[in-house]
PDB file of C-alpha atoms in Angstrom:
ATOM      1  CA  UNK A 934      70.327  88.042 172.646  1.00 97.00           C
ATOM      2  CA  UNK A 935      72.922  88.312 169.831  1.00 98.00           C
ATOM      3  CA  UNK A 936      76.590  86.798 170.546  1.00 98.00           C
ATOM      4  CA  UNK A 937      79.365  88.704 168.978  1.00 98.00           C
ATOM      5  CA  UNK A 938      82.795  86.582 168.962  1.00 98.00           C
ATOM      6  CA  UNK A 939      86.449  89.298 168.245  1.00 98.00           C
ATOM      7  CA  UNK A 940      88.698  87.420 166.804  1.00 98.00           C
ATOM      8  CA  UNK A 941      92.446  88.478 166.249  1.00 98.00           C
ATOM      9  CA  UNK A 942      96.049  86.232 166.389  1.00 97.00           C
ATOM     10  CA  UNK A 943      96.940  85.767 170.390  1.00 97.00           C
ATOM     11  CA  UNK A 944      93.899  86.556 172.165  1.00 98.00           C
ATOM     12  CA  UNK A 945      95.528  88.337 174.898  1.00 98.00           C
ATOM     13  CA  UNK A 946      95.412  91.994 173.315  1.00 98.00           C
ATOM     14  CA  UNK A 947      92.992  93.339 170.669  1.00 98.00           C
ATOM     15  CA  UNK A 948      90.200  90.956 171.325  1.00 98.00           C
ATOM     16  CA  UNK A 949      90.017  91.056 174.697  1.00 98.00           C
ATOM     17  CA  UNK A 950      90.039  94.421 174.550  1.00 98.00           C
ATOM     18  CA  UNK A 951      87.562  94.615 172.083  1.00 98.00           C
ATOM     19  CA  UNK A 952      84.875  92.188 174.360  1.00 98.00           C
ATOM     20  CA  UNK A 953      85.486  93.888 177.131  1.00 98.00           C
ATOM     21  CA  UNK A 954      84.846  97.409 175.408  1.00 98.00           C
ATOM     22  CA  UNK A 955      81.842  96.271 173.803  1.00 98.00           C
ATOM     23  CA  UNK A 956      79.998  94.759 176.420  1.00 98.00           C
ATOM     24  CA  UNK A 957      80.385  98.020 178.584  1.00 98.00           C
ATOM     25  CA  UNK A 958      78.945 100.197 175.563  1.00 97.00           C
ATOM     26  CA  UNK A 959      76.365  97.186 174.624  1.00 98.00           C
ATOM     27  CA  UNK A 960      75.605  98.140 178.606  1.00 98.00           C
ATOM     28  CA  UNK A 961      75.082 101.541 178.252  1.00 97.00           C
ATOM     29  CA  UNK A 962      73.206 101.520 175.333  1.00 97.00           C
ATOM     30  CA  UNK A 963      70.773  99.096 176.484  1.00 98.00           C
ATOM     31  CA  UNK A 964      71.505  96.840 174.064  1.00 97.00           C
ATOM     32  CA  UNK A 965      70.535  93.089 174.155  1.00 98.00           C
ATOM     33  CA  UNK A 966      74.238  91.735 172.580  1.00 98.00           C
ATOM     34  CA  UNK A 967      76.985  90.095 174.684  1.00 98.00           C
ATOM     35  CA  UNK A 968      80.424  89.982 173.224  1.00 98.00           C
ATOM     36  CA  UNK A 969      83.110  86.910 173.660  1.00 98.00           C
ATOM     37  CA  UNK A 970      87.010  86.543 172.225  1.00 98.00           C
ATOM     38  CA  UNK A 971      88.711  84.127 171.006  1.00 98.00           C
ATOM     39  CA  UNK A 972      92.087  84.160 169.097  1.00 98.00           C
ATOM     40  CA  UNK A 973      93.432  81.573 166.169  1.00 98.00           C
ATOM     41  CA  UNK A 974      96.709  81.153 166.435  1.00 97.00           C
ATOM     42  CA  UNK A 975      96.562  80.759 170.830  1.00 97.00           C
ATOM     43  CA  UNK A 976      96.706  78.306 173.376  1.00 97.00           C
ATOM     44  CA  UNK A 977      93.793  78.075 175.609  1.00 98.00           C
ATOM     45  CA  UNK A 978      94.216  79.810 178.815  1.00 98.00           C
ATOM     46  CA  UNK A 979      96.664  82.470 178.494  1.00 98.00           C
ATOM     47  CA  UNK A 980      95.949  85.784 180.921  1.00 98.00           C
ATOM     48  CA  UNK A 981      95.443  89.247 179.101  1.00 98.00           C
ATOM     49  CA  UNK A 982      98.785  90.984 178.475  1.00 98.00           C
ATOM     50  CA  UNK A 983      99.814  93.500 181.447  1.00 98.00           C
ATOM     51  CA  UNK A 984      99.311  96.329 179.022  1.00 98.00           C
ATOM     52  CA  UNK A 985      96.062  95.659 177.681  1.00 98.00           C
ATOM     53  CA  UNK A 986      95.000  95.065 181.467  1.00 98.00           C
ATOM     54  CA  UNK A 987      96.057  98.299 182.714  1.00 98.00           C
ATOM     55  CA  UNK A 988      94.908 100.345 179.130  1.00 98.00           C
ATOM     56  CA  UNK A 989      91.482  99.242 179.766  1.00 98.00           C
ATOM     57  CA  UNK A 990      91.805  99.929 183.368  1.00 98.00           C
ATOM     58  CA  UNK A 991      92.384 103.619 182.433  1.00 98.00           C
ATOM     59  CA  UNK A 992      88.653 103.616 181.383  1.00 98.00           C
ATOM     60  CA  UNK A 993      87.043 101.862 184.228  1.00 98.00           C
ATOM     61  CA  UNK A 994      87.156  98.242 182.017  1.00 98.00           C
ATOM     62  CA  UNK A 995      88.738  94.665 184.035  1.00 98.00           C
ATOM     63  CA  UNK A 996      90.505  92.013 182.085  1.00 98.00           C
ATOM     64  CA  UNK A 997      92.094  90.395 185.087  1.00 98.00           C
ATOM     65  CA  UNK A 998      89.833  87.420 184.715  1.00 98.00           C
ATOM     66  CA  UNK A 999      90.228  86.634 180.613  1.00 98.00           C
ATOM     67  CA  UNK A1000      91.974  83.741 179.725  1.00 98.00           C
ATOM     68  CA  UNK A1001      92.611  82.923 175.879  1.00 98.00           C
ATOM     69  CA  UNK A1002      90.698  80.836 174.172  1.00 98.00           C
ATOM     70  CA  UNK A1003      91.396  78.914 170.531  1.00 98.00           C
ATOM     71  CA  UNK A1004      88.737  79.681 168.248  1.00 98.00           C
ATOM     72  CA  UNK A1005      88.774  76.012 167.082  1.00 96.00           C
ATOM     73  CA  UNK A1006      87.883  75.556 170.937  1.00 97.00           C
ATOM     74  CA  UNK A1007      84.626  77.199 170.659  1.00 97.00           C
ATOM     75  CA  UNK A1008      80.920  75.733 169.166  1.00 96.00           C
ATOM     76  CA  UNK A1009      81.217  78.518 166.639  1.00 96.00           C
ATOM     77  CA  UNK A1010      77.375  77.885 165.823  1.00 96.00           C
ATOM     78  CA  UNK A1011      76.564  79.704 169.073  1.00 95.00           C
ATOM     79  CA  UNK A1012      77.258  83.018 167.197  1.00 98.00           C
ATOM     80  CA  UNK A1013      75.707  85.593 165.557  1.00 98.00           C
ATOM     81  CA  UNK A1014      78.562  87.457 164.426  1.00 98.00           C
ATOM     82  CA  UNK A1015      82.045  86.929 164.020  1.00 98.00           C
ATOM     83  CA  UNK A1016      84.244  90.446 164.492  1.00 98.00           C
ATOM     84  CA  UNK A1017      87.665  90.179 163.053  1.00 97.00           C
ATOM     85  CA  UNK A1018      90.441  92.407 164.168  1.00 96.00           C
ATOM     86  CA  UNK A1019      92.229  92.502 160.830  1.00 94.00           C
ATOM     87  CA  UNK A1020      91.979  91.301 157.279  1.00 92.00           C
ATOM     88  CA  UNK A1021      94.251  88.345 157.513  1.00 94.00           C
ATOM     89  CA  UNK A1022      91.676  87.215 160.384  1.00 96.00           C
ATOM     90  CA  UNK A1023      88.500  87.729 158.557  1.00 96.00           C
ATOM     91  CA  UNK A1024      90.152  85.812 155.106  1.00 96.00           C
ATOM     92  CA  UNK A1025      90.776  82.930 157.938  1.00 97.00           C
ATOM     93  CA  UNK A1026      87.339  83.164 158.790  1.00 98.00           C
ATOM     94  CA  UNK A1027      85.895  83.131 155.694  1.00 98.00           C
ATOM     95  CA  UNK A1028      88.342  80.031 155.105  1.00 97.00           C
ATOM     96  CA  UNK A1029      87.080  78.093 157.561  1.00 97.00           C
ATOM     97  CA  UNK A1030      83.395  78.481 156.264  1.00 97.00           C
ATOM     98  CA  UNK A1031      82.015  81.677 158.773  1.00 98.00           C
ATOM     99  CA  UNK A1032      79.493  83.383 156.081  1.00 98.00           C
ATOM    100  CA  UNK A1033      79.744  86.513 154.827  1.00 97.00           C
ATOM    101  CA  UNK A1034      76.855  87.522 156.195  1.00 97.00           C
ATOM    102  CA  UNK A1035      78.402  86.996 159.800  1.00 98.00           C
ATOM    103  CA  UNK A1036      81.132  88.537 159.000  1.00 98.00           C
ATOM    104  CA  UNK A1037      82.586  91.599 160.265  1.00 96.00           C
ATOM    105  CA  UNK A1038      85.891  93.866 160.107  1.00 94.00           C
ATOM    106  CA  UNK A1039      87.109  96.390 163.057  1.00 92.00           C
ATOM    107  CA  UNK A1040      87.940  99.216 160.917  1.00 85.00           C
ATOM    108  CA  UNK A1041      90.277 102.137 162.670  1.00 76.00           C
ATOM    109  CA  UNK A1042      89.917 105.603 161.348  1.00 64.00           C
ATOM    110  CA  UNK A1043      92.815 106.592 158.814  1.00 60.00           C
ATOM    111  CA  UNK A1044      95.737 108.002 159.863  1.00 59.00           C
ATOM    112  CA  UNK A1045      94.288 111.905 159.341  1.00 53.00           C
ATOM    113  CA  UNK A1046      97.876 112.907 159.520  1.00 59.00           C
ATOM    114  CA  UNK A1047      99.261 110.612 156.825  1.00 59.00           C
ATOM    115  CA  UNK A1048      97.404 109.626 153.712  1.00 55.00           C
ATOM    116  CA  UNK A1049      98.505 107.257 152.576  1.00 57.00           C
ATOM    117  CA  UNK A1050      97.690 105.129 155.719  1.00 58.00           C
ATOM    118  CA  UNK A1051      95.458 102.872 154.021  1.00 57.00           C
ATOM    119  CA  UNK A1052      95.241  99.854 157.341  1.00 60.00           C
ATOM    120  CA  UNK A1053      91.996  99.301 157.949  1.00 72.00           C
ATOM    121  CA  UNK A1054      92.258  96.714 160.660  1.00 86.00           C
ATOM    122  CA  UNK A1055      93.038  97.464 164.171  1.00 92.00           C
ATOM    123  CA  UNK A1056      97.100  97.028 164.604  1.00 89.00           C
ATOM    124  CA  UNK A1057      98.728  94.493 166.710  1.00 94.00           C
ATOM    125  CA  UNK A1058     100.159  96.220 169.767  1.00 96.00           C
ATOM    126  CA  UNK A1059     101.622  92.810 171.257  1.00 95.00           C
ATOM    127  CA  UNK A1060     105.165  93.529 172.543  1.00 93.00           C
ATOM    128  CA  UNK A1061     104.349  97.425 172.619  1.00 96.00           C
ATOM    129  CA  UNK A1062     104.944 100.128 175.355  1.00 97.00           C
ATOM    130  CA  UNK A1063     101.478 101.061 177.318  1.00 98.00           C
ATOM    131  CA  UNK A1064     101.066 104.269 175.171  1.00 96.00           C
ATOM    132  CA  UNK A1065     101.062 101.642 172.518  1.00 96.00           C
ATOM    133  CA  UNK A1066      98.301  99.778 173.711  1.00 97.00           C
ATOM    134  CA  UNK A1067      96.235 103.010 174.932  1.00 97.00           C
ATOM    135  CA  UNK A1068      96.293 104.028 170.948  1.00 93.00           C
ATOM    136  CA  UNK A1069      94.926 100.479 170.025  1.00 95.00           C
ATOM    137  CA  UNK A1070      92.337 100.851 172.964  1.00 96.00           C
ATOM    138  CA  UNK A1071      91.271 104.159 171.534  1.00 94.00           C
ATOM    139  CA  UNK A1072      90.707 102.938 168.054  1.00 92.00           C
ATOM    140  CA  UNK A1073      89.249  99.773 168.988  1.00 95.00           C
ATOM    141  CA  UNK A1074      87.002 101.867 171.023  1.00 95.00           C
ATOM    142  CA  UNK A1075      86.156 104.399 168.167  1.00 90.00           C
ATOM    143  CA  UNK A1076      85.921 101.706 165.557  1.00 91.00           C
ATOM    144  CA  UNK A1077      82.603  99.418 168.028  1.00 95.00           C
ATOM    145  CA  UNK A1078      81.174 102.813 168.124  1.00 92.00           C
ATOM    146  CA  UNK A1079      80.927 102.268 164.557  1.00 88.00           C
ATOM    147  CA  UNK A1080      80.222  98.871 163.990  1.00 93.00           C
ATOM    148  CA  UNK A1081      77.399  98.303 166.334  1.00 95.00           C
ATOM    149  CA  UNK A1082      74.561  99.634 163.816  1.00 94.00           C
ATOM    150  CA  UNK A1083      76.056  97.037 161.813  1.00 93.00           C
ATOM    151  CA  UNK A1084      75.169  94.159 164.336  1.00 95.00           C
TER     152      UNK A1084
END
């Protein structure tokens, strides 16, 4: 079975929402992966922020049981991949001596409606209203759809 870790900043938004997504699609599909979280700037057993918790609710998902976790907490070796939420995350991963080769990036779609919206990570919505966090569900969403070839 393959391990998948997302990593992002706090643990208590994107990446949980990110496992939690992926390991009901990895379900689905029939797919012999299992996805964890962890964040890197975190303390270790923080609950999943009220409005990730009811976004992915919306869709039939539960995060009322994730706690945060440090990613310096983790035996990193017990991974297959390493998913980073952003480019500052993946340079920090790459820093800390995760191969390329283990490396990926959660790419949302462009901005169709502005150009020159060039972000290619998934954005923080930490501090955001729920319609905040149900856009960063929705990309994170779109963007596994994409990256699971990849794994």
């Amino acid at each position: 079975m393959k391990r998948i870790l997302f990593v992002c900043t706090g643990n208590t938004c994107r990446s949980p929402m990110a496992k939690v997504i992926f390991n009901a699609l990895a379900l689905e599909r029939g797919l012999d992966m299992v996805a964890d979280s962890a964040g890197l700037a975190t303390i270790e057993g923080l609950p999943a922020s009220e409005n990730a918790m009811r976004a992915v609710a919306e869709i039939g998902l539960d995060l009322s049981a994730h706690r945060s976790m440090p990613l310096m907490n983790l035996e990193l070796n017990g991974y297959d991949y390493f998913v980073a939420l952003n480019d500052d995350h993946l340079d920090i991963l790459r820093s800390i001596g995760i191969p390329d080769s283990m490396l990926r990036l959660l790419r949302r779609a462009p901005n169709v409606d502005d150009i020159y919206d060039l972000r290619q990570g998934i954005v923080d919505p930490y501090g955001g209203d729920l319609n905040t966090y149900r856009r960063c569900r929705d990309e994170i969403a779109g963007a596994i759809k994409l990256i699971i070839p990849t794994l």
